[in-house]
Structure formats: C-alpha cells, structure tokens
PDB file of C-alpha atoms in Angstrom:
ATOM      1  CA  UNK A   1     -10.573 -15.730  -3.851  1.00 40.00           C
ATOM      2  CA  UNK A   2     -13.090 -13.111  -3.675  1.00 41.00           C
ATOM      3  CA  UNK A   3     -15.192 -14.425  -1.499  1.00 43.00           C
ATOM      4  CA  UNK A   4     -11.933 -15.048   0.903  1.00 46.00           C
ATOM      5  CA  UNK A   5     -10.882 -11.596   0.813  1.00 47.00           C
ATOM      6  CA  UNK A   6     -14.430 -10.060   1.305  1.00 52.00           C
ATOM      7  CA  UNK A   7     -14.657 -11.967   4.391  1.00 55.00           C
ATOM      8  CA  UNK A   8     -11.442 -10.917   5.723  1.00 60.00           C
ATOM      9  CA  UNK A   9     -12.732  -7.089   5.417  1.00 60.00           C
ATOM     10  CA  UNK A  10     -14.740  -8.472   8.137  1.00 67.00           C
ATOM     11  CA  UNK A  11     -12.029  -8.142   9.874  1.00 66.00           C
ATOM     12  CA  UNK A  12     -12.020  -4.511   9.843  1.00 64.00           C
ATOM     13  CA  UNK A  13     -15.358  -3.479  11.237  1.00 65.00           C
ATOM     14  CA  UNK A  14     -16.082   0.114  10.705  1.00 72.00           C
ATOM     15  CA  UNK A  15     -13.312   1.021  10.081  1.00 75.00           C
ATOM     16  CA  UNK A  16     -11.339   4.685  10.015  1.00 83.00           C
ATOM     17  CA  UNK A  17      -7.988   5.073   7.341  1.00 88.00           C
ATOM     18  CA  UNK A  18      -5.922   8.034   8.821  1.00 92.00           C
ATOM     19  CA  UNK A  19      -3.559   7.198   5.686  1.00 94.00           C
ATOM     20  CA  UNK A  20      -3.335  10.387   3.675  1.00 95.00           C
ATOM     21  CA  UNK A  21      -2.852  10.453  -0.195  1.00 95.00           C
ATOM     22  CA  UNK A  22      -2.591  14.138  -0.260  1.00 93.00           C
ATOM     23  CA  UNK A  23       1.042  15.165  -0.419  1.00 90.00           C
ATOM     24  CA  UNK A  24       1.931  11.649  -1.989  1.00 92.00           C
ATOM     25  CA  UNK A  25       3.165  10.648  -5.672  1.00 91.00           C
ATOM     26  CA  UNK A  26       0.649   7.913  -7.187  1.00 93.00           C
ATOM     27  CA  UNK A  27       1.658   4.561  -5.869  1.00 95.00           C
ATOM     28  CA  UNK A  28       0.867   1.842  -3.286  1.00 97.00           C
ATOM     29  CA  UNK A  29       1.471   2.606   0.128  1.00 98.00           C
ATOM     30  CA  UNK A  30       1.739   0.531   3.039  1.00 98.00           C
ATOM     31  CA  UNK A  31      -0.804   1.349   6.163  1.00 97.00           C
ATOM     32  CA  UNK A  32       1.040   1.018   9.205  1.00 97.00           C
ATOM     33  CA  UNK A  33      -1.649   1.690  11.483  1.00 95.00           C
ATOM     34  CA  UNK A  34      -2.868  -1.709  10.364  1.00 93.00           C
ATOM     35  CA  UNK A  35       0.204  -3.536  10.378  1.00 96.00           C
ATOM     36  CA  UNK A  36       0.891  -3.283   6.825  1.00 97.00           C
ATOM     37  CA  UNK A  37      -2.668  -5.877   6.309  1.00 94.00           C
ATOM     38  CA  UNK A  38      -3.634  -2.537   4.429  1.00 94.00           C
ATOM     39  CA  UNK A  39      -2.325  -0.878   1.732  1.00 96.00           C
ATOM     40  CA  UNK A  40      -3.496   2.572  -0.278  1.00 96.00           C
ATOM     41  CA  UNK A  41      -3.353   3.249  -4.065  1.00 95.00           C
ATOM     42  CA  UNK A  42      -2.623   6.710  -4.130  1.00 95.00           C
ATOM     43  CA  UNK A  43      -3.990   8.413  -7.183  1.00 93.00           C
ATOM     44  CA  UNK A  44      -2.598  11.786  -8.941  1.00 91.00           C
ATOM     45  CA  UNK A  45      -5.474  13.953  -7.287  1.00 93.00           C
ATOM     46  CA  UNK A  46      -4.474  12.388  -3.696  1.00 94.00           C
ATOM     47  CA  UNK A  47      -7.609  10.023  -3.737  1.00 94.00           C
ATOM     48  CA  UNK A  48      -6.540   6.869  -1.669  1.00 93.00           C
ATOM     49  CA  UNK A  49      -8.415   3.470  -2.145  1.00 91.00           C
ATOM     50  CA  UNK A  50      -7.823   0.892   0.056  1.00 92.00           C
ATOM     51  CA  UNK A  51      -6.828  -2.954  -0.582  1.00 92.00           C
ATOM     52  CA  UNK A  52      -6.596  -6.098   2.027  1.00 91.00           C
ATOM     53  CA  UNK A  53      -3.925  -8.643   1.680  1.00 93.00           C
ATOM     54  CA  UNK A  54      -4.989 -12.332   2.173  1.00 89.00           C
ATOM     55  CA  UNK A  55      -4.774 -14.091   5.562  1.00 88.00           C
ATOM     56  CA  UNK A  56      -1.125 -14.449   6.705  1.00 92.00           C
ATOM     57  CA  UNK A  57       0.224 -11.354   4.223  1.00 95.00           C
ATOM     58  CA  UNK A  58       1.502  -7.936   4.165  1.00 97.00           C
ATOM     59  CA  UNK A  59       1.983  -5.617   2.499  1.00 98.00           C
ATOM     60  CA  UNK A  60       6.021  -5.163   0.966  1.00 98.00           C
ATOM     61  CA  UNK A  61       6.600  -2.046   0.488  1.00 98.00           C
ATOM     62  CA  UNK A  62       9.944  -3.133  -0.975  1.00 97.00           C
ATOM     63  CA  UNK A  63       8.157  -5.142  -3.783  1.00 96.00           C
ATOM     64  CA  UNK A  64       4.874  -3.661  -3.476  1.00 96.00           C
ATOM     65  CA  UNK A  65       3.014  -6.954  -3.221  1.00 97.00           C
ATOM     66  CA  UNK A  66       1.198  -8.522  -0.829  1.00 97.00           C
ATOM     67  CA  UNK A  67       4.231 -11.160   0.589  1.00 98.00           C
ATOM     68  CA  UNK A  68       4.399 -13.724   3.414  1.00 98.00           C
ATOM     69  CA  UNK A  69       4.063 -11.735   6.563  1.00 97.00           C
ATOM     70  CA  UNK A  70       7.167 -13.027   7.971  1.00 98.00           C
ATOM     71  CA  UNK A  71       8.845 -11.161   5.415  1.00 98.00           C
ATOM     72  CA  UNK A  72       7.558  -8.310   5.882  1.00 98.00           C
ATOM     73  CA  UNK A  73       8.721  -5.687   8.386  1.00 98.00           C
ATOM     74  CA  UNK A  74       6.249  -2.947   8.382  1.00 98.00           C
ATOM     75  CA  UNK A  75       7.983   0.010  10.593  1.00 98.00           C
ATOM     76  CA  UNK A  76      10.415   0.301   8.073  1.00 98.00           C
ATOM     77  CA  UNK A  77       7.723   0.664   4.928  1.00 98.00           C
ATOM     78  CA  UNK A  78       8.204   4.451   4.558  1.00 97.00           C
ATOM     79  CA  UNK A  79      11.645   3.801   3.732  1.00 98.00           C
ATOM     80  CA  UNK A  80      10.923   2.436   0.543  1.00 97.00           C
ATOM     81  CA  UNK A  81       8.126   4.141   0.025  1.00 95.00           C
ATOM     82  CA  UNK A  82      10.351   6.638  -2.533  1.00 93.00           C
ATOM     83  CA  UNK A  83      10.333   3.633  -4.649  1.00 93.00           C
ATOM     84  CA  UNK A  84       6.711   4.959  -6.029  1.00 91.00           C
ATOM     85  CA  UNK A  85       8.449   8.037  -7.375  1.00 86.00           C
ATOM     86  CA  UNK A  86      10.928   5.818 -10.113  1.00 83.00           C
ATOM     87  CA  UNK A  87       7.774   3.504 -10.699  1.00 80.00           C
ATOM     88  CA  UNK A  88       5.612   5.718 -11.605  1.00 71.00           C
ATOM     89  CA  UNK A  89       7.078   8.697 -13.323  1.00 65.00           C
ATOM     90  CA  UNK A  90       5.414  11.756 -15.195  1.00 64.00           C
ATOM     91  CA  UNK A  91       7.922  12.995 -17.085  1.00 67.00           C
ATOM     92  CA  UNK A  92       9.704  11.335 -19.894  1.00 66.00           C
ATOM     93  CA  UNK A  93      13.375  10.591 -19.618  1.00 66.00           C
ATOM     94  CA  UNK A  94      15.797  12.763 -21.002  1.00 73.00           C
ATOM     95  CA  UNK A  95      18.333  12.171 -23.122  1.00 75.00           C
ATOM     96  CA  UNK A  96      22.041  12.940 -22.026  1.00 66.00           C
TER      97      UNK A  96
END
C-alpha cells in the first residue's frame, strides 16, 4: 500500500499547497484546489501536512476519510469542515 500511494504522489509533480492551516482548529481538511485527492492535518500551531488518498478516492469531509470518489462532492467540503471543531475539542465539557 505504500508503495501504491508513493507512486501516486507522482502524480503531483512539484507541487504548491495554497491550503492554509493558520486560522484553522486542528483537524483534517479537504484541499479543493486538488479536487479533494488532498487533504491537510491541521495542527494547533497552524502547521499543515499533507496526505494523498488512493486512486479513485477523496477526501469526505463529512466522514473525514478517504471514500469512493463518487461519493464525494468536494465544493461543498467547507461546509462540514466545522465538524473539526466538536472532534477535536480543547476544553473539557461542562457540567449543567
């Protein structure tokens, strides 16, 4: 599988991310400019590292796995991508 996905980086040659992490919570984040075939963890200093998605996936920002790409419909990824806010939490929950 490794091998598979290194290859398919190939696929990407010199390639520029335009994604910014900066004024995000940490999470996974579809990349639109690539047609959701990218995705960004977003770490809690704004540091974004990159991930592929096998041949014939996406990225669902619904689910936040990579998914079928006929289930996936990318323009409407920063929809969900508030979803990264209730996963990942800082603060504890309080008690009513």
């Amino acid at each position: 599988m490794l091998l598979h996905l290194a290859k398919r980086w190939e696929e990407f040659p010199d390639v520029e991310f335009h994604f910014d992490c900066s004024d995000k919570p940490i999470g996974f984040y579809a990349d639109l400019e690539f047609d959701c075939k990218i995705f960004h963890m977003c770490d809690a200093y704004g540091r974004r590292v990159p991930h592929i998605c096998a041949n014939d996936t996406a990225f669902n920002q619904r689910y936040r796995v990579c998914d079928w790409e006929y289930n996936v419909n990318c323009a409407d990824s920063p929809n969900f991508y508030y979803l990264n806010d209730l996963t990942y939490e800082t603060e504890p929950p309080t008690k009513a």
